[in-house]
Short mmCIF file of C-alpha atoms and ligand atoms in Angstrom, two decimals:
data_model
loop_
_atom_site.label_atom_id
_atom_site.label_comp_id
_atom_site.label_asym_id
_atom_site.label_seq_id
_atom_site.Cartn_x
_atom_site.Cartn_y
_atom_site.Cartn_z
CA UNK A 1221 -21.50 -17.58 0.91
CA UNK A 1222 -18.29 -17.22 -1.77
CA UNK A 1223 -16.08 -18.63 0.38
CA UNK A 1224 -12.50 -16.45 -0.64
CA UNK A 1225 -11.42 -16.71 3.05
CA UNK A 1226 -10.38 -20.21 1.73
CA UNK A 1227 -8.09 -19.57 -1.02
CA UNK A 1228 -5.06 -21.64 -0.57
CA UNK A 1229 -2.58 -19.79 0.49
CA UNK A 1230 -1.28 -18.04 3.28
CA UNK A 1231 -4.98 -18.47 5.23
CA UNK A 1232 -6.46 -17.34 2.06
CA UNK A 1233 -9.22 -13.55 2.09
CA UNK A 1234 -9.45 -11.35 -0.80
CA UNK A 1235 -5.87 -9.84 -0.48
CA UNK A 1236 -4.67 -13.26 -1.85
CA UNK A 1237 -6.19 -12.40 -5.27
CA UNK A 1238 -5.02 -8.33 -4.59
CA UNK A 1239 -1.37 -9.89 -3.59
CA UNK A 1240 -1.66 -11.88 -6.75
CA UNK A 1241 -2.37 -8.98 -9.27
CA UNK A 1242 0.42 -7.03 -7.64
CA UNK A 1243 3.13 -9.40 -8.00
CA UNK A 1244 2.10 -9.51 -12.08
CA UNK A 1245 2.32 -6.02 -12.15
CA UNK A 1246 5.42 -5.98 -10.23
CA UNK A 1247 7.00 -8.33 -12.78
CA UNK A 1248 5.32 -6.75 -15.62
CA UNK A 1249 7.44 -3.32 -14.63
CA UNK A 1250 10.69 -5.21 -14.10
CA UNK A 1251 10.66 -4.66 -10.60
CA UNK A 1252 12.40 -7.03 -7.94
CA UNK A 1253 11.42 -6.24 -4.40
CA UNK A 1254 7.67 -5.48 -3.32
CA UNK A 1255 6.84 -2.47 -0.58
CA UNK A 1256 3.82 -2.88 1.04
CA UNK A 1257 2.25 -0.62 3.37
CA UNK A 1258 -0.09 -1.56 6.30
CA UNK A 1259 -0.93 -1.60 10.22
CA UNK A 1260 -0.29 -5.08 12.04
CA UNK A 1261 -3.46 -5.99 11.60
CA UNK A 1262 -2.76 -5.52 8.32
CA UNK A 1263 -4.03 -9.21 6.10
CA UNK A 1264 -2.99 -7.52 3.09
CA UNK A 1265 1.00 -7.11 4.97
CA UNK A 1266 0.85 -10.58 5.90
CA UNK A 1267 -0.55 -12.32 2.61
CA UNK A 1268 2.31 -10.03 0.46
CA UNK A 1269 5.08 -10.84 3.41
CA UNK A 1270 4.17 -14.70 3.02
CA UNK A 1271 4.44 -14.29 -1.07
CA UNK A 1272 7.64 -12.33 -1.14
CA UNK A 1273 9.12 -14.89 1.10
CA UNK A 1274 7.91 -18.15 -1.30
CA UNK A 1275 9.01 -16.02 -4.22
CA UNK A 1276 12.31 -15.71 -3.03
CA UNK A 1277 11.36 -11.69 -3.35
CA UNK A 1278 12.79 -8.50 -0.35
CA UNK A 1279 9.93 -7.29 0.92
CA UNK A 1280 9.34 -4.26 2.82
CA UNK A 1281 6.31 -3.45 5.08
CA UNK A 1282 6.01 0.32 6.03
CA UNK A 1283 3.56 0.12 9.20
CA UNK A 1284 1.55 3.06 10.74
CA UNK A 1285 1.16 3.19 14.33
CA UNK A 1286 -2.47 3.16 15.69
CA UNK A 1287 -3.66 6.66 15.92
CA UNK A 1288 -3.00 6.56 19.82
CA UNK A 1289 0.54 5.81 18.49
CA UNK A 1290 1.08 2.36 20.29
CA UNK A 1291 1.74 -0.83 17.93
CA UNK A 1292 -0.49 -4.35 18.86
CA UNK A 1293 1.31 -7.65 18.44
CA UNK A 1294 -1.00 -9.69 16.30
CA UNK A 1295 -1.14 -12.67 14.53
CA UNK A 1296 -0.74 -11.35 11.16
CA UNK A 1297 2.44 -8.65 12.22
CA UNK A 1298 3.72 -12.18 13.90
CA UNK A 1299 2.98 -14.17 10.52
CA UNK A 1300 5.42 -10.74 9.01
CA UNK A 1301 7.86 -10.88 10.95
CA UNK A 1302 8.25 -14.92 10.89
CA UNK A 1303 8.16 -14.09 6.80
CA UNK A 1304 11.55 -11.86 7.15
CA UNK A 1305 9.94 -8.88 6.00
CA UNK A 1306 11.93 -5.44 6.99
CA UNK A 1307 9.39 -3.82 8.97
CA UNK A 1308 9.69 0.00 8.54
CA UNK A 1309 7.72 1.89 11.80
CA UNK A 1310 6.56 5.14 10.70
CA UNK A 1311 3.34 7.51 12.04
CA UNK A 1312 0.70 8.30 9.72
CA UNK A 1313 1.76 11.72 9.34
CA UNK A 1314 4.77 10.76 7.55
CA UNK A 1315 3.68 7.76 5.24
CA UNK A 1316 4.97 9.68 1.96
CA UNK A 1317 8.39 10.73 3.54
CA UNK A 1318 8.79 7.17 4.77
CA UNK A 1319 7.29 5.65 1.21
CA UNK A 1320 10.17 7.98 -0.79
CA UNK A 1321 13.23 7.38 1.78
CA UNK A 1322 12.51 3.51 1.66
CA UNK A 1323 12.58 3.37 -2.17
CA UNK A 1324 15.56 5.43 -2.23
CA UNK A 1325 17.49 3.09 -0.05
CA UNK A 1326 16.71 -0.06 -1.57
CA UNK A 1327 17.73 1.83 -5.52
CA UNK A 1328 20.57 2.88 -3.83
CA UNK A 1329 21.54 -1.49 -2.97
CA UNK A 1330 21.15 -1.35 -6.93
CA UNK A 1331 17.46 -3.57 -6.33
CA UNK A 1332 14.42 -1.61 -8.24
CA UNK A 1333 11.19 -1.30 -5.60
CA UNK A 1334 7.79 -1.71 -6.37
CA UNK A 1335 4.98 0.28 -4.35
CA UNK A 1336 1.96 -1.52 -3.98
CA UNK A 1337 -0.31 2.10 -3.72
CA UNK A 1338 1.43 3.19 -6.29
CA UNK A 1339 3.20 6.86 -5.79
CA UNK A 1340 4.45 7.93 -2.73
CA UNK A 1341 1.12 9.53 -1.99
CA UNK A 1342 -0.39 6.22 -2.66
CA UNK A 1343 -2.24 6.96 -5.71
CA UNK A 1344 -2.06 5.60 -9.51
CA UNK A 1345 -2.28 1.71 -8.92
CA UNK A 1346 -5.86 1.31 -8.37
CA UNK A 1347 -6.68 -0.21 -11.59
CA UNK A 1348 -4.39 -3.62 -10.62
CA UNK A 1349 -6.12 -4.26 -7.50
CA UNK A 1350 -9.32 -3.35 -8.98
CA UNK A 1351 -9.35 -6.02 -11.85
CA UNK A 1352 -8.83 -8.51 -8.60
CA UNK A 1353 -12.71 -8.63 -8.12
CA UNK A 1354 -13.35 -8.33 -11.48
CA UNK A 1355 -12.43 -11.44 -11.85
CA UNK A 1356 -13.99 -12.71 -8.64
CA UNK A 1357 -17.04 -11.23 -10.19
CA UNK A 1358 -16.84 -13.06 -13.22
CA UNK A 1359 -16.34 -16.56 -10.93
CA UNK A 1360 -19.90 -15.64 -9.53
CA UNK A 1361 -21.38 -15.49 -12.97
CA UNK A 1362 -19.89 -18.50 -13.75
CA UNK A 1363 -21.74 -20.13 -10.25
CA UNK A 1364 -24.50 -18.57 -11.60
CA UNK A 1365 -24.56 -20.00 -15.12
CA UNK A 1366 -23.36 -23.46 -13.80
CA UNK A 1367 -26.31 -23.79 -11.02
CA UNK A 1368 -28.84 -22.03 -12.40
CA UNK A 1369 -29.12 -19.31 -9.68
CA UNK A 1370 -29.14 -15.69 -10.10
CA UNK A 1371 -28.14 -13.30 -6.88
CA UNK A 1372 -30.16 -10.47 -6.43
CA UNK A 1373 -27.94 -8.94 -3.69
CA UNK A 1374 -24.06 -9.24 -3.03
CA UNK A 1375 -22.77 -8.65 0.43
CA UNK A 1376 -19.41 -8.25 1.95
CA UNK A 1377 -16.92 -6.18 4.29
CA UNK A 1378 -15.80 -2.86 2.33
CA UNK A 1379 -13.01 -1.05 3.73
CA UNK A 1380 -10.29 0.69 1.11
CA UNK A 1381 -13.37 0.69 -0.98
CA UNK A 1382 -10.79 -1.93 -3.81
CA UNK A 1383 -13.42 -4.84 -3.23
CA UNK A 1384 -16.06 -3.53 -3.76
CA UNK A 1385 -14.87 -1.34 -6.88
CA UNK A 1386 -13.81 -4.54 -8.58
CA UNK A 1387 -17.45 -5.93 -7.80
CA UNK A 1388 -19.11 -3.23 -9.46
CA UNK A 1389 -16.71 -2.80 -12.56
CA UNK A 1390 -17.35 -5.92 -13.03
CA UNK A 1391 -21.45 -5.98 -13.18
CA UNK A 1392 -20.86 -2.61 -15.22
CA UNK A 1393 -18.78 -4.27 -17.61
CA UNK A 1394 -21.46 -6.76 -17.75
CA UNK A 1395 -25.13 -5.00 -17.81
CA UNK A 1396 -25.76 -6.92 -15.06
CA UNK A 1397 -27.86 -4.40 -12.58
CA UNK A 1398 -28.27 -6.69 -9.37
CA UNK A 1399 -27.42 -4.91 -5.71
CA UNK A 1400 -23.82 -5.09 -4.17
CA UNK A 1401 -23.78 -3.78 -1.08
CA UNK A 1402 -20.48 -2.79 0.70
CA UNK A 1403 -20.95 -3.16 4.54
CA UNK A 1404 -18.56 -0.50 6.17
CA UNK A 1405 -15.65 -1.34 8.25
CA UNK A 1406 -14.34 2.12 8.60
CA UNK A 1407 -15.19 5.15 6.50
CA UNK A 1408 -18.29 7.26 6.35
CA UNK A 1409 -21.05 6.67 3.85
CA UNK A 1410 -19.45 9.85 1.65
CA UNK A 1411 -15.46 8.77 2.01
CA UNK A 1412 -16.21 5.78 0.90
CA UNK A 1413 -18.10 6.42 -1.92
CA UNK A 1414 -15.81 8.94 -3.39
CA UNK A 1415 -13.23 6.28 -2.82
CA UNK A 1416 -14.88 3.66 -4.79
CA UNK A 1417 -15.83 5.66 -7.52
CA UNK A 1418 -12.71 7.02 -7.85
CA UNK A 1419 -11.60 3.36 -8.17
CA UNK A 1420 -13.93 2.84 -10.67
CA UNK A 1421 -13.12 5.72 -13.00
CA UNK A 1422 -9.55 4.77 -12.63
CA UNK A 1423 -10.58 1.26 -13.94
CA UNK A 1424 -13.25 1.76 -16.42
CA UNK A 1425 -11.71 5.11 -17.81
CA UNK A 1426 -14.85 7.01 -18.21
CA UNK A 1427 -17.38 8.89 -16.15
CA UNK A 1428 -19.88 6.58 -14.81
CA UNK A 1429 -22.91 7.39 -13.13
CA UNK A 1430 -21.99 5.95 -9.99
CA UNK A 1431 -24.91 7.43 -7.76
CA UNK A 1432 -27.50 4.56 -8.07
CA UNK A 1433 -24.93 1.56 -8.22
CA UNK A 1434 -22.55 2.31 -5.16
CA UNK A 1435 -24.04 1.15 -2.04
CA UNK A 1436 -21.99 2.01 0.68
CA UNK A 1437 -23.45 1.35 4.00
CA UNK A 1438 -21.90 2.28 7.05
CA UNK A 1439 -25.01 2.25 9.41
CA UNK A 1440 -22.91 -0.99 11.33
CA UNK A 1441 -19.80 0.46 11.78
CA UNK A 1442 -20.33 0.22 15.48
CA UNK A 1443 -18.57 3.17 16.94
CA UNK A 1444 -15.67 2.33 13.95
CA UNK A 1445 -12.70 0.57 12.71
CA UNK A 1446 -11.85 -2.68 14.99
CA UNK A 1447 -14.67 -1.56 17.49
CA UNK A 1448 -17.41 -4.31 17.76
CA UNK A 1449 -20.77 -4.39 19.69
CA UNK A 1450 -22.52 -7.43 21.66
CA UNK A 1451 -24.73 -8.14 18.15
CA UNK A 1452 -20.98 -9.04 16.51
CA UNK A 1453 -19.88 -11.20 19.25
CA UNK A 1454 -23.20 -12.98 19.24
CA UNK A 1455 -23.60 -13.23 15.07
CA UNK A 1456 -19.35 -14.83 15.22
CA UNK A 1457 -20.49 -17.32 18.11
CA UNK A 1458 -24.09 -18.35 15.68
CA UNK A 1459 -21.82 -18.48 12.97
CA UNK A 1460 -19.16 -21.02 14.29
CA UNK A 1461 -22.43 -22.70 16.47
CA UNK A 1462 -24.32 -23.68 13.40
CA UNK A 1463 -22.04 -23.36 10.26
CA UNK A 1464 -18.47 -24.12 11.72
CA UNK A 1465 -17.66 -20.73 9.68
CA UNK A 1466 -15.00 -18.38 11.65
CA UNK A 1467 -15.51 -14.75 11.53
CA UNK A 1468 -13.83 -11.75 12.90
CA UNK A 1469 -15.03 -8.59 15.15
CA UNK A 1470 -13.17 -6.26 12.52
CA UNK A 1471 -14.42 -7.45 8.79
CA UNK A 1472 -16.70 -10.51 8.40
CA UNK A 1473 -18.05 -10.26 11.64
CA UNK A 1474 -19.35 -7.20 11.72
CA UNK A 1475 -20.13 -7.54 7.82
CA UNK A 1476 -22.34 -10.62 8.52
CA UNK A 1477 -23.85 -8.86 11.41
CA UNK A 1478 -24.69 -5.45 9.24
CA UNK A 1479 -25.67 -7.74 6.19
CA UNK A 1480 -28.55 -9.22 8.59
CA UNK A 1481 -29.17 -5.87 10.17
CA UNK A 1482 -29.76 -4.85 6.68
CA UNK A 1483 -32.40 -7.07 5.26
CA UNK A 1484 -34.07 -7.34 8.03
CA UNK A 1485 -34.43 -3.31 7.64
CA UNK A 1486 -35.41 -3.44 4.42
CA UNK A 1487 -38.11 -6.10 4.58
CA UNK A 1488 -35.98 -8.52 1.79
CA UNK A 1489 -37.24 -11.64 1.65
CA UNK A 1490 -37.77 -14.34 -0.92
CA UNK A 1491 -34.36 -13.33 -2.60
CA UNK A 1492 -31.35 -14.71 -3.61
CA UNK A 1493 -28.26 -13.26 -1.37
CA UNK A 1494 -24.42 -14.26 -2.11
CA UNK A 1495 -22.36 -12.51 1.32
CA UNK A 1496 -18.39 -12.58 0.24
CA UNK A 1497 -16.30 -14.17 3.07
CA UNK A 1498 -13.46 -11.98 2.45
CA UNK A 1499 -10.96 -14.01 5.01
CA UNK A 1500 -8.94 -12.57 7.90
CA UNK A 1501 -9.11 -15.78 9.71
CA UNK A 1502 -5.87 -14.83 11.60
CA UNK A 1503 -7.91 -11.69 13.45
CA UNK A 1504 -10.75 -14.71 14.58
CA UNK A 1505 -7.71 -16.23 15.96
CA UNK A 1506 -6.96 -12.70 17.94
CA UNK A 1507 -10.29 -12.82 19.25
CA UNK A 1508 -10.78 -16.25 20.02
CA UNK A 1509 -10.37 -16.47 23.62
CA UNK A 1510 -12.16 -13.17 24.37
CA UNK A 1511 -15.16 -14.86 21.90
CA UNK A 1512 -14.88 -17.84 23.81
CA UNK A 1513 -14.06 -16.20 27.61
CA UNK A 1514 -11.08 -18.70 27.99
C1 PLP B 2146 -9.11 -5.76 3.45
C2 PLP B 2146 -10.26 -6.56 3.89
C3 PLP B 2146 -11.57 -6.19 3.56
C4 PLP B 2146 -11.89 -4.92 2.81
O1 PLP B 2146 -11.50 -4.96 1.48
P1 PLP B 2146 -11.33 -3.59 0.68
O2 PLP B 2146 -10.98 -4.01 -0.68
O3 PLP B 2146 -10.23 -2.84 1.38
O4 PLP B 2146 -12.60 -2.83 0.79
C5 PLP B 2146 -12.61 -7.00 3.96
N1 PLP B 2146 -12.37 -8.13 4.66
C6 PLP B 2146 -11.14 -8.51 5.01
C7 PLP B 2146 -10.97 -9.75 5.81
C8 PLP B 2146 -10.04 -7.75 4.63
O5 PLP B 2146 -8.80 -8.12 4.98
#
């Protein structure tokens, strides 16, 4: 297991090293407040929250409410808040309108915003959060060369699709042809894929054939975003049981669960698997006492 859920800062997960490449680009484009946009479950909001605030930095967190259109508490909107970001409430519907009106009013206190996604729509900033696991890819080389260990098959949680675009762009970029595997959180085997490839065409800036090295699996999304089965209660409890490692229903959890699922499937054994802990240790926290039937 690459253990990114322990990257020091801010509970650590794999929108530390996203959060990082946007505040470069943020201070690349002479920009002085960050606008982030996210649900309260949001780790992303809470990891850019937490750096705006040691940065000295306004930030802004535009946040959906849940299709039903009621808002959870959570740890991570708590962690927000406690961070003195201005917490914009908008419905999904309106994201854009919400996106434009919010820059407009912080240009017009003479501060110059930076959008995390990008335009309003969310779209043209995919290649900064890309190189993010780019890099993390070139760590696992590293591993590799260091302990003489090659993975045949990477693992992890894919969601926004940003992960797992930086994985592969980075194994492109490098010949290598081993497996990474993106186990679904959310989208549909075909959203997803379009998503990621997208993401990679932004990044690389040519046509790939993407069709034999995006695997996007969402066979374990178990009914769908945040939903969880008995299998991903049991494979959280096993985890902490025997490795003292904390995962959650929405991400790892279910991740860990599917990656299992998955080579037990397809009958791979004697191989060399590396699963990406990609963090969100507050949402274990969420779940603890429902895990634990305090
Ligand atoms: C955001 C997130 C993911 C998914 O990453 P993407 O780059 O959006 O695919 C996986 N695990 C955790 C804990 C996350 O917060």
């Amino acid at each position: 297991m690459k253990h990114d859920e322990l990257l020091p800062f801010s509970f650590g997960g794999n929108k530390v090293r996203i959060a990082q490449k946007y505040f470069e680009d943020m201070n690349k484009k002479g920009c002085d407040c960050m606008i982030a946009y996210g649900n309260s479950r949001s780790n992303l909001c809470r990891v850019i929250a937490n750096m705006s605030k040691a940065k000295g930095i306004p930030c802004i967190v535009i946040s959906p409410a849940d299709e039903s259109g009621s808002r959870v508490e959570t740890s991570n909107s708590m962690i927000v808040k406690a961070m003195d970001a201005n917490i914009i409430p908008c419905n999904k519907a309106d994201v854009a309108a919400t996106v434009a009106s919010t820059m407009d009013e912080y240009r017009g206190q003479g501060l110059n915003p930076y959008y995390i996604y990008g335009d309003i729509y969310g779209k043209g900033n995919e290649r900064v959060a890309v190189q993010a696991y780019v890099e993390a890819y070139e760590e696992i080389l590293q591993y590799e060369a260091e302990n003489g260990i090659i993975f045949d098959y990477i693992f992890h949680a894919s969601g926004t699709g940003i992960t797992q675009a930086g994985l592969i762009c980075g194994s492109l970029l490098h010949g290598d042809n081993r497996q990474i595997i993106g186990i679904s959180v959310a989208r549909d085997t075909e959203r997803g894929c379009d998503v990621i490839a997208d993401n990679i065409l932004a990044y690389m800036e040519r046509q790939e054939d993407t069709t034999k090295t995006i695997h996007f699996e969402d066979k374990y999304l178990a009914g769908g975003y945040g939903k969880y089965n008995d299998q991903i209660e049991d494979t959280i409890k096993r985890m902490l049981n025997e490795d003292g490692i904390p995962l959650d229903t929405t991400y790892t959890g279910k991740a860990f669960w599917g990656t299992t699922e998955y080579l037990k499937e397809h009958s791979i054994e004697g191989k060399n698997i590396l699963f990406i802990h990609t963090g969100g240790l507050p949402l274990f926290f969420d779940k603890l006492a429902a895990l634990t039937k305090l």
